[in-house]
Tab-separated table of C-alpha atoms and ligand atoms in Angstrom:
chain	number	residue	atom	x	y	z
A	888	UNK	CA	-18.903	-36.905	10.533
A	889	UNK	CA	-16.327	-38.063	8.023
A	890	UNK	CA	-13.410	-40.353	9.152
A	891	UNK	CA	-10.601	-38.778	6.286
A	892	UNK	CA	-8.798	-36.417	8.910
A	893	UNK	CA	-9.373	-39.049	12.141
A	894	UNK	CA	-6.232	-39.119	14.582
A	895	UNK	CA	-4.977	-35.988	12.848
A	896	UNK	CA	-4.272	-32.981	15.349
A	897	UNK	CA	-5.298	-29.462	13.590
A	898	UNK	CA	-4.755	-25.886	14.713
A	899	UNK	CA	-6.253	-23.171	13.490
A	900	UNK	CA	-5.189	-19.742	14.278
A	901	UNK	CA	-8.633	-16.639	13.747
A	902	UNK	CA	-10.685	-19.944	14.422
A	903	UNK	CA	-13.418	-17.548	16.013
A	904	UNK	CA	-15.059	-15.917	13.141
A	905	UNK	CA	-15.351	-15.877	9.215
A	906	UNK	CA	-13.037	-18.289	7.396
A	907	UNK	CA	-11.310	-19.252	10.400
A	908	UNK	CA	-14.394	-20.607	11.820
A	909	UNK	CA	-15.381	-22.501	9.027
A	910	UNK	CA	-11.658	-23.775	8.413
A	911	UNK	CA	-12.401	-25.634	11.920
A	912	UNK	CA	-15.810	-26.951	11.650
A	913	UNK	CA	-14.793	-28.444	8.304
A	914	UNK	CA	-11.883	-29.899	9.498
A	915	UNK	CA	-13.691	-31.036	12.541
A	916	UNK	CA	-16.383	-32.392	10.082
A	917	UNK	CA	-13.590	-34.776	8.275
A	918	UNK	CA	-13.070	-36.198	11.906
A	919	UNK	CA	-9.998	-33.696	12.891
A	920	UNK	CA	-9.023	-32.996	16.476
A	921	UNK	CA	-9.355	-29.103	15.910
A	922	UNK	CA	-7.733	-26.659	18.438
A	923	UNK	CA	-9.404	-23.218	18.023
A	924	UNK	CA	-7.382	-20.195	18.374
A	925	UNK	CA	-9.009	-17.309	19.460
A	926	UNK	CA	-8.182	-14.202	22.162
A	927	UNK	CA	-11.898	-14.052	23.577
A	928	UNK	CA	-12.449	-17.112	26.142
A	929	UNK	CA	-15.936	-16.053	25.790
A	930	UNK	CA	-16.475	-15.940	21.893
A	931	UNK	CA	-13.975	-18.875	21.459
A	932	UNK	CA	-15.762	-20.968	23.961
A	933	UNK	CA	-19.202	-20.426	21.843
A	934	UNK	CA	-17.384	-20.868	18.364
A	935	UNK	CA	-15.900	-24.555	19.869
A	936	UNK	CA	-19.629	-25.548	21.301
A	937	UNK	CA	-21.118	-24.588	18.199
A	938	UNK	CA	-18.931	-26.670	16.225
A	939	UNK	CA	-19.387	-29.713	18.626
A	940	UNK	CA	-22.711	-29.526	18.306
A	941	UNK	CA	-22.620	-29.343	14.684
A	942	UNK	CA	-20.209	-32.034	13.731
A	943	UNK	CA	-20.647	-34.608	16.769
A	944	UNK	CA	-16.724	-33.982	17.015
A	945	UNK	CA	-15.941	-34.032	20.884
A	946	UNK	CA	-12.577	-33.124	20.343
A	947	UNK	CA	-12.290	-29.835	19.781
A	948	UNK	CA	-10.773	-27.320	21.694
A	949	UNK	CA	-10.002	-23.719	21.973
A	950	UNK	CA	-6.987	-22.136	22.985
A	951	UNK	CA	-5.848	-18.623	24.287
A	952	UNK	CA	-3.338	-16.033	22.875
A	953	UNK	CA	-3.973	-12.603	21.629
A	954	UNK	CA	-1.296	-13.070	18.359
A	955	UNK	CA	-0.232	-9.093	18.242
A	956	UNK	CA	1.518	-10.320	21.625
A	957	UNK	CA	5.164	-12.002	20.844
A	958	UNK	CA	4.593	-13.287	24.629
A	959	UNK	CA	0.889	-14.516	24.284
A	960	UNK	CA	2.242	-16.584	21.034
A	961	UNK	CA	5.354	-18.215	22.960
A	962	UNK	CA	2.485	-19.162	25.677
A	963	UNK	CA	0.306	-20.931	23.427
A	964	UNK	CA	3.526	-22.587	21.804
A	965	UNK	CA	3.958	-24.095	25.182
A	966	UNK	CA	0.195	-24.815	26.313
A	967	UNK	CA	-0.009	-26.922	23.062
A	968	UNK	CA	3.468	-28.835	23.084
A	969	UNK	CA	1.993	-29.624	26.858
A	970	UNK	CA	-0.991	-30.838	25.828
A	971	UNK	CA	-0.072	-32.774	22.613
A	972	UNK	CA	2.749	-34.721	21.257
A	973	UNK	CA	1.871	-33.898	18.075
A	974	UNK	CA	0.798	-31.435	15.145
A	975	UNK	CA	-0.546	-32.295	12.083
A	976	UNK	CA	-2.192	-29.413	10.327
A	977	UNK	CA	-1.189	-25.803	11.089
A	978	UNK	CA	-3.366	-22.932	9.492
A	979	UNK	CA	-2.282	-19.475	9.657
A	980	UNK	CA	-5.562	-17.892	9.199
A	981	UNK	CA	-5.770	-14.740	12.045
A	982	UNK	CA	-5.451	-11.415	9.757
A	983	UNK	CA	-6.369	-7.658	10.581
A	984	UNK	CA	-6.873	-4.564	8.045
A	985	UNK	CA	-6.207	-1.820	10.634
A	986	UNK	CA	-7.729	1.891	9.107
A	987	UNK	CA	-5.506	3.548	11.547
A	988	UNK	CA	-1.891	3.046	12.516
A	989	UNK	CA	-1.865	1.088	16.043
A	990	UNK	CA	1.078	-0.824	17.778
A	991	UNK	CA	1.552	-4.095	19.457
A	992	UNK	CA	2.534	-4.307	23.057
A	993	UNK	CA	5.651	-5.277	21.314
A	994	UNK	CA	5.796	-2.433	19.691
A	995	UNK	CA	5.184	-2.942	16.347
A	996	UNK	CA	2.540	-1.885	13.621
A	997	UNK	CA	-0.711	-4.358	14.093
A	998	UNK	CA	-1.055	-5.418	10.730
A	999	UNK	CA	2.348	-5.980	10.435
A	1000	UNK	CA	2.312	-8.101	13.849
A	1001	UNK	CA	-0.668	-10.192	13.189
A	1002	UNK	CA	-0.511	-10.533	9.819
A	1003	UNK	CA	2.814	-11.547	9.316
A	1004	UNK	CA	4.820	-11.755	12.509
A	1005	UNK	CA	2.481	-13.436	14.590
A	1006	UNK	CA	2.545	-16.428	11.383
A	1007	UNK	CA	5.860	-16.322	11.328
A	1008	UNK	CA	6.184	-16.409	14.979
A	1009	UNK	CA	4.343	-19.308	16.114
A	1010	UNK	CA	4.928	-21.255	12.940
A	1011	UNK	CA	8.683	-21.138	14.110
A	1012	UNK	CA	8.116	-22.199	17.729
A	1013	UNK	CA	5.718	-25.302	16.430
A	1014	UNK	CA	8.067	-26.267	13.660
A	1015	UNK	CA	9.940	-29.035	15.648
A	1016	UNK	CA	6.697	-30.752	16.295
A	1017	UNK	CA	5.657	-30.412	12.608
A	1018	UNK	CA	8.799	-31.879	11.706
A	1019	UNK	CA	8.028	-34.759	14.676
A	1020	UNK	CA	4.682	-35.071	13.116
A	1021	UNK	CA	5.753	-35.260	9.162
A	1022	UNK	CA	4.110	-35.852	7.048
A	1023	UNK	CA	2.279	-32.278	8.313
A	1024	UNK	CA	1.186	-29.447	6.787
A	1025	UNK	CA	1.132	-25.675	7.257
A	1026	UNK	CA	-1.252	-23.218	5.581
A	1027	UNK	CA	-0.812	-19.824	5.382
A	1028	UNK	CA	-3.969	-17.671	4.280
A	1029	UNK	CA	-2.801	-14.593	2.039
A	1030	UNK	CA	-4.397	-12.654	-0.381
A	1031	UNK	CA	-4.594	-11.768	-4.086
A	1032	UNK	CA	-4.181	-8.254	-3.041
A	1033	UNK	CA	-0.219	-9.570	-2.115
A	1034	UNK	CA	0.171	-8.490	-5.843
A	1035	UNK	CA	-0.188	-4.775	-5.499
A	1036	UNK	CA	2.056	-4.651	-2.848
A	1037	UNK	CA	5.973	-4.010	-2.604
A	1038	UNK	CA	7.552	-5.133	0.720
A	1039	UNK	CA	9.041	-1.367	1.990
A	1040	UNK	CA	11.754	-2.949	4.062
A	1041	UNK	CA	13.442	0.584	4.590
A	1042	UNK	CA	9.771	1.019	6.495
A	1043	UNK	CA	7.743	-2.069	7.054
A	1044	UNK	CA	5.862	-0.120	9.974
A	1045	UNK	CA	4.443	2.816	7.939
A	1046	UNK	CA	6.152	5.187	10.708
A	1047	UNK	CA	6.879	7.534	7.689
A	1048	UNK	CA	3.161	7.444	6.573
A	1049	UNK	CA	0.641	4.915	7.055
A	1050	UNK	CA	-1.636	3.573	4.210
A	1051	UNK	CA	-4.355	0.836	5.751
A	1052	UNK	CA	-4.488	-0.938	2.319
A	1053	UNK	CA	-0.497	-0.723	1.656
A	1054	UNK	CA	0.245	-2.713	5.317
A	1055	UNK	CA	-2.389	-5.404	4.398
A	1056	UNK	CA	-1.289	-5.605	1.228
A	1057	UNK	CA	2.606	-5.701	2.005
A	1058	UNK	CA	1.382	-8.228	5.089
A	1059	UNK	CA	-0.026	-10.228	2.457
A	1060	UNK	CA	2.552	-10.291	0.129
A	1061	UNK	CA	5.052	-11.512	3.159
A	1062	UNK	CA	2.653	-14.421	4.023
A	1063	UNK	CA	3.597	-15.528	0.882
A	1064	UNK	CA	7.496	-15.073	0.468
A	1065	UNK	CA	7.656	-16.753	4.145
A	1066	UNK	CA	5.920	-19.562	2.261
A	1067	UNK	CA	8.577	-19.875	-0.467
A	1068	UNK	CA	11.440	-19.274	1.649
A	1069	UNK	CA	10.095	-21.852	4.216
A	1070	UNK	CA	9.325	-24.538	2.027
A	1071	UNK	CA	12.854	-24.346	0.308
A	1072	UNK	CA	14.190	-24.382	3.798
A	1073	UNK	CA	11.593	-27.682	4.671
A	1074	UNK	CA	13.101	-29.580	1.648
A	1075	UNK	CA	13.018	-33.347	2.195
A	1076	UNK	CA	11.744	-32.916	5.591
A	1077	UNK	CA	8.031	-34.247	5.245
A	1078	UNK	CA	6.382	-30.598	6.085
A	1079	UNK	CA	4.946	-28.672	3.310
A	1080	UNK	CA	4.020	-25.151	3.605
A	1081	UNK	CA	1.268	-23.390	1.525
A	1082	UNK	CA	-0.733	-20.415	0.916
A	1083	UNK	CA	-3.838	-19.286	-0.900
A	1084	UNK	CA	-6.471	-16.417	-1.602
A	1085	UNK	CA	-9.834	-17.535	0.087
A	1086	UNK	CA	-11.471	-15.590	-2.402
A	1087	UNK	CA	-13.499	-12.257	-1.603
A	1088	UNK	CA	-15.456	-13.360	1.378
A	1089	UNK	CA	-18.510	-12.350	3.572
A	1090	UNK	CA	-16.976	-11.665	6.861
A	1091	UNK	CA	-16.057	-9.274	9.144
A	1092	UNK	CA	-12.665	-8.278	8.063
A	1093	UNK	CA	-13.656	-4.566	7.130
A	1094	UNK	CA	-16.270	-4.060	9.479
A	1095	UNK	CA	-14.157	-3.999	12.595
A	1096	UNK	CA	-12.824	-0.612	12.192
A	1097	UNK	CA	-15.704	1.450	12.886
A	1098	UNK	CA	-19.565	2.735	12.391
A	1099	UNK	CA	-18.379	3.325	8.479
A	1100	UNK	CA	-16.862	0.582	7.939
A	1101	UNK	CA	-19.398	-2.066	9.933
A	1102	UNK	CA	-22.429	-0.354	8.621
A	1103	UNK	CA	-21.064	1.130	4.897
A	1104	UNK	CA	-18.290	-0.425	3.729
A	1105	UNK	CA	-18.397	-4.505	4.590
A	1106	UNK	CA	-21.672	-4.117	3.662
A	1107	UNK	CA	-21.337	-2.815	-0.045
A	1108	UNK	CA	-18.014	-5.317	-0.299
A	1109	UNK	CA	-20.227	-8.379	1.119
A	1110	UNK	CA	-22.537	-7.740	-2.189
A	1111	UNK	CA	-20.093	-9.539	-4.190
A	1112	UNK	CA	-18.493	-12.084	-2.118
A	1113	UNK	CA	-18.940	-15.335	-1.465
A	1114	UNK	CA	-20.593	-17.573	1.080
A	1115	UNK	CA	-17.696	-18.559	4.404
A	1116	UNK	CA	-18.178	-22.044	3.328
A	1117	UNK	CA	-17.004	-21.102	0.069
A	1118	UNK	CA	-14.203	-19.277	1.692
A	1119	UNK	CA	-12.785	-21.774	3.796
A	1120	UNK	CA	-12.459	-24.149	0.897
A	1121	UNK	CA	-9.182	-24.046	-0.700
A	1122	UNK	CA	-7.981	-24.080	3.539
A	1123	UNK	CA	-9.722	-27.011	3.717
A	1124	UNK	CA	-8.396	-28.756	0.669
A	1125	UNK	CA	-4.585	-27.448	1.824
A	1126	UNK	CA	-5.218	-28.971	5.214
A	1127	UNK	CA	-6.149	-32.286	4.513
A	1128	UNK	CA	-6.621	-33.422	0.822
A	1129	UNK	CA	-4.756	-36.280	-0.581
A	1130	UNK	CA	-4.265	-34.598	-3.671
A	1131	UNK	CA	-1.803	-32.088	-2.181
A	1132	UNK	CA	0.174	-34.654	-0.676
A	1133	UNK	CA	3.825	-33.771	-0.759
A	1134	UNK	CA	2.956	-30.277	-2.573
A	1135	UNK	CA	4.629	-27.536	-0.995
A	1136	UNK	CA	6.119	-23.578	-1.840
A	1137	UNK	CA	3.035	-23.139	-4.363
A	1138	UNK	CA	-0.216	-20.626	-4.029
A	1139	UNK	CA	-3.314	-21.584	-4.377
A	1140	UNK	CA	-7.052	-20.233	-5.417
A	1141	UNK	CA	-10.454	-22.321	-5.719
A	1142	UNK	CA	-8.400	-25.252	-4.599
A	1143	UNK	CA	-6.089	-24.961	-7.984
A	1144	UNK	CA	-2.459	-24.069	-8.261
A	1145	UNK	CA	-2.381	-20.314	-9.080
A	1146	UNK	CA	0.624	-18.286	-9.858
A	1147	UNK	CA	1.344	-15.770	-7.545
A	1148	UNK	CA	3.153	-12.113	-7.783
A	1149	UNK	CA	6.447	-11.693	-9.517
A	1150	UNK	CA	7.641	-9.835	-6.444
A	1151	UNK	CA	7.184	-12.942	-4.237
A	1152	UNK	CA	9.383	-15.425	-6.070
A	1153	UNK	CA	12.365	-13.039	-5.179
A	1154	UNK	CA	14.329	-15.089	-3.325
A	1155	UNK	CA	16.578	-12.164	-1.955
A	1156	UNK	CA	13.786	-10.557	-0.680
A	1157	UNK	CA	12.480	-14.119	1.247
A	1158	UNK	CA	15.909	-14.243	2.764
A	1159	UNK	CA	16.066	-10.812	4.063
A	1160	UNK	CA	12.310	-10.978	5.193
A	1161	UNK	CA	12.742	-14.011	6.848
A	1162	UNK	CA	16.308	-12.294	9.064
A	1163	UNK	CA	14.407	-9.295	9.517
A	1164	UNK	CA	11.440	-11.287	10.949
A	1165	UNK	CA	13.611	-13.029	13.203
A	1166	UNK	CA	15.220	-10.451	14.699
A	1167	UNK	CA	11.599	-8.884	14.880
A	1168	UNK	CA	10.337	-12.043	16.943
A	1169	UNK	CA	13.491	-12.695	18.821
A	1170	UNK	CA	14.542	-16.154	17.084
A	1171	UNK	CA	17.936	-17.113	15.819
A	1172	UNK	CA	18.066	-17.495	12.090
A	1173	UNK	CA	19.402	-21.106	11.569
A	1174	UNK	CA	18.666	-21.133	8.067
B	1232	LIG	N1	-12.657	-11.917	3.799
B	1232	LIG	C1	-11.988	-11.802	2.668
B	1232	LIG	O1	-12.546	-11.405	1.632
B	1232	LIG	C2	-10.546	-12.164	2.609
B	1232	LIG	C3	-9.881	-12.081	1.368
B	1232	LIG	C4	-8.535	-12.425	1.307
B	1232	LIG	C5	-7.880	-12.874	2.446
B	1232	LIG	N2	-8.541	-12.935	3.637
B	1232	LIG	C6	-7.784	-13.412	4.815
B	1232	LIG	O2	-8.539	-14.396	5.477
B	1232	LIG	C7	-8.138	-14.471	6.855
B	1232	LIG	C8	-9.359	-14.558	7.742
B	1232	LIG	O3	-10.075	-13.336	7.660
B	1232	LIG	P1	-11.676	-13.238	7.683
B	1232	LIG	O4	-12.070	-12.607	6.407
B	1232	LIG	O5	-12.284	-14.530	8.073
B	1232	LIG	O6	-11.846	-12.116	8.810
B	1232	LIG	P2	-12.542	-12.105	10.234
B	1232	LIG	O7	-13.933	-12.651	10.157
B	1232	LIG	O8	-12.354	-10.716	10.716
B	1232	LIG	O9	-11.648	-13.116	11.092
B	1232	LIG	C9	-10.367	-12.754	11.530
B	1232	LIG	C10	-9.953	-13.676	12.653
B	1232	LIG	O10	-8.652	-13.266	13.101
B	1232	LIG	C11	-8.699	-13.113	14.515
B	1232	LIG	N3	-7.780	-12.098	15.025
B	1232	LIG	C12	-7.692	-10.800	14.674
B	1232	LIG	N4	-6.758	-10.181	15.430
B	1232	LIG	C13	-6.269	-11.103	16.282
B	1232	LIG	C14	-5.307	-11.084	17.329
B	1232	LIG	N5	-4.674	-9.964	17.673
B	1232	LIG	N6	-5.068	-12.226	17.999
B	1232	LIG	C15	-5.721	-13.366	17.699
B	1232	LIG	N7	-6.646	-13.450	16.724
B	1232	LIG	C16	-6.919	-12.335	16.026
B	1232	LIG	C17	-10.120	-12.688	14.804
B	1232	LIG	O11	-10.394	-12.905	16.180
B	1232	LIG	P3	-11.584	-12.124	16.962
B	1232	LIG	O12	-12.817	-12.890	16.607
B	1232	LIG	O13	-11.213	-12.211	18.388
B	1232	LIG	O14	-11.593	-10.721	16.454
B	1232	LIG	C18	-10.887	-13.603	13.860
B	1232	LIG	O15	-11.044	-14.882	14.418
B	1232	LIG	C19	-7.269	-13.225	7.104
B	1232	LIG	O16	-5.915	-13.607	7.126
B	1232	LIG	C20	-7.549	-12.345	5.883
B	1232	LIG	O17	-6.457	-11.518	5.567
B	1232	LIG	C21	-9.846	-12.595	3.751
C-alpha cells in the first residue's frame, strides 16, 4: 500500500462496478480512506471487502443512496457530514445509458437524474465541507461523446421523443459545463473541479439494458476497449496527483489536458444549466 493519499478522505460515487470500482481500490491502494457509494448493501458490501483484502486498506467503507432519488442523495449528504469532518476527494463517477425512457421517483428522466442531477446534487450539498477541507478536489467523469450532443433545454427530459444516445450524450455534455461553471464559481477558494473521458472501457455500462444488449452489444463494444485499470486512470490521476495541484475548469483524457466541445465553453448555457439544475434539485442558486 502506498502512503501518497494517507489521511485523505475520498468518495466515490458508482464505486460498485467498472471504473468506479477501480477508482476506489486505486485510491485505497495510495493509502486513501475510500467511502464506496453504491445502492446494493449486498454488492457494495462485497466490492468494499474485496478491496480490503486487496490493498490491506482497513478503511474503507461503503455507503447507501440510490442517486436517481433527490431524497436518497440529501441522506447520504448527511450520513457522511455525521461521520466525517472532512472531504478530500469527491468523484462523480455513477452514470446510466437508459435504452428506454424511465423516470425517477422524482420524476425526472433517469439519465438525466443520475447522470447529471444526481452530480450536481450531492456535489452541492458536500461543497461546504470541500471548501472546509481545501485544498480538495472534485472529479466529474464525462464522456467524449459530450461533443455530439446539444443541451435541448426547451426538453432536457426527451418527453417530446426520447433518443437513448441523445440523453447520455446531452448528460455528458452537462457534466462538463457544471465543471466550467463550478470552477469559475470556486475561484480562489482551494477546490478545483474536473472532468475527463475514461476512455472506451470494458464494463457494464451497455449491458444493463437487456438480453441484446448484455449478450450482443457490450460484447462487440468490449472488443475494442480497454482494460478498467486503464479506465480508472485519468480518475485516479484527477483525484490525487501532485501534478494537478491547483488545476481546475479543464477536461482531461489519458491523464493529459484535452480540449473539450465548443458547446461546453458557453458560458450562457453553464449559467442557465446550472439555475435550471437548481430548481430541478430544490437548491437556491447563490451564485
Ligand atoms: N465504459 C465506458 O466506455 C465509458 C466511456 C465514457 C464514460 N463512461 C462513464 O464512466 C462512468 C462509470 O461507468 P462504467 O463504464 O464503469 O459503468 P458501470 O460498470 O455500469 O458502472 C456504473 C456505476 O454507476 C452506478 N449506478 C448506476 N445507477 C445508479 C443509481 N441510480 N444510484 C447509484 N449508483 C448508480 C452503478 O451501480 P450498480 O452496480 O448498483 O448498478 C455502478 O456502480 C459513467 O459515468 C459513464 O458514463 C464510461
Amino acid at each position: 500500500m502506498g502512503n501518497r493519499m494517507n489521511g485523505k478522505v475520498c468518495l466515490v460515487t458508482g464505486a460498485t462496478s467498472g471504473i468506479g470500482a477501480e477508482t476506489a481500490r486505486q485510491l485505497a491502494r495510495l493509502g486513501a480512506t475510500v467511502i464506496v457509494v453504491g445502492r446494493s448493501a449486498e454488492k457494495s458490501a462485497a466490492v468494499v471487502g474485496q478491496i480490503r483484502r486487496q490493498t490491506g486498506n482497513s478503511v474503507v467503507e461503503f455507503m447507501l443512496a440510490d442517486l436517481s432519488s433527490q431524497k436518497e442523495i440529501r441522506e447520504l449528504a448527511q450520513q457522511f457530514k455525521r461521520k466525517y469532518p472532512r472531504l478530500d476527494v469527491l468523484v462523480n463517477n455513477a452514470g446510466v445509458v437508459m435504452m428506454h425512457r424511465q423516470k425517477s421517483v422524482d420524476d425526472i428522466e433517469m439519465t438525466w437524474a443520475i447522470n447529471h442531477l444526481g452530480c450536481f446534487l450531492i456535489t452541492n450539498l458536500l461543497l461546504d465541507t470541500l471548501i472546509a477541507s481545501a485544498p480538495s478536489r472534485i472529479v466529474n467523469v464525462a464522456s467524449a461523446l459530450h461533443a455530439r450532443a446539444k443541451i435541448n433545454f426547451c426538453d432536457l427530459q426527451g418527453k417530446h421523443g426520447y433518443n437513448p444516445l441523445n440523453a447520455y450524450n446531452q448528460s455528458k455534455l452537462a457534466n462538463i459545463l457544471f465543471t466550467h461553471e463550478l470552477a469559475r464559481r470556486l475561484d480562489g477558494i482551494g477546490v478545483t473541479v474536473n472532468a475527463l473521458h475514461p476512455g472506451s472501457v470494458r464494463t457494464n455500462l451497455i449491458a444493463r439494458n437487456g438480453w441484446l444488449f448484455k449478450w450482443i452489444v457490450q460484447p462487440l463494444f468490449n472488443l475494442q476497449a480497454v482494460s478498467v485499470a486503464q479506465g480508472a486512470q485519468t480518475s485516479v490521476y484527477l483525484a490525487s496527483s501532485p501534478e494537478v495541484e491547483g488545476v481546475t475548469g479543464k477536461y482531461f483524457g489519458k491523464c493529459q489536458e484535452w480540449r473539450s466541445s465548443p458547446a461546453s465553453y458557453d458560458e450562457a448555457a453553464q449559467k442557465h444549466l446550472w439555475q435550471v439544475s437548481a430548481e430541478m434539485a430544490g437548491l437556491k442558486d447563490e451564485g
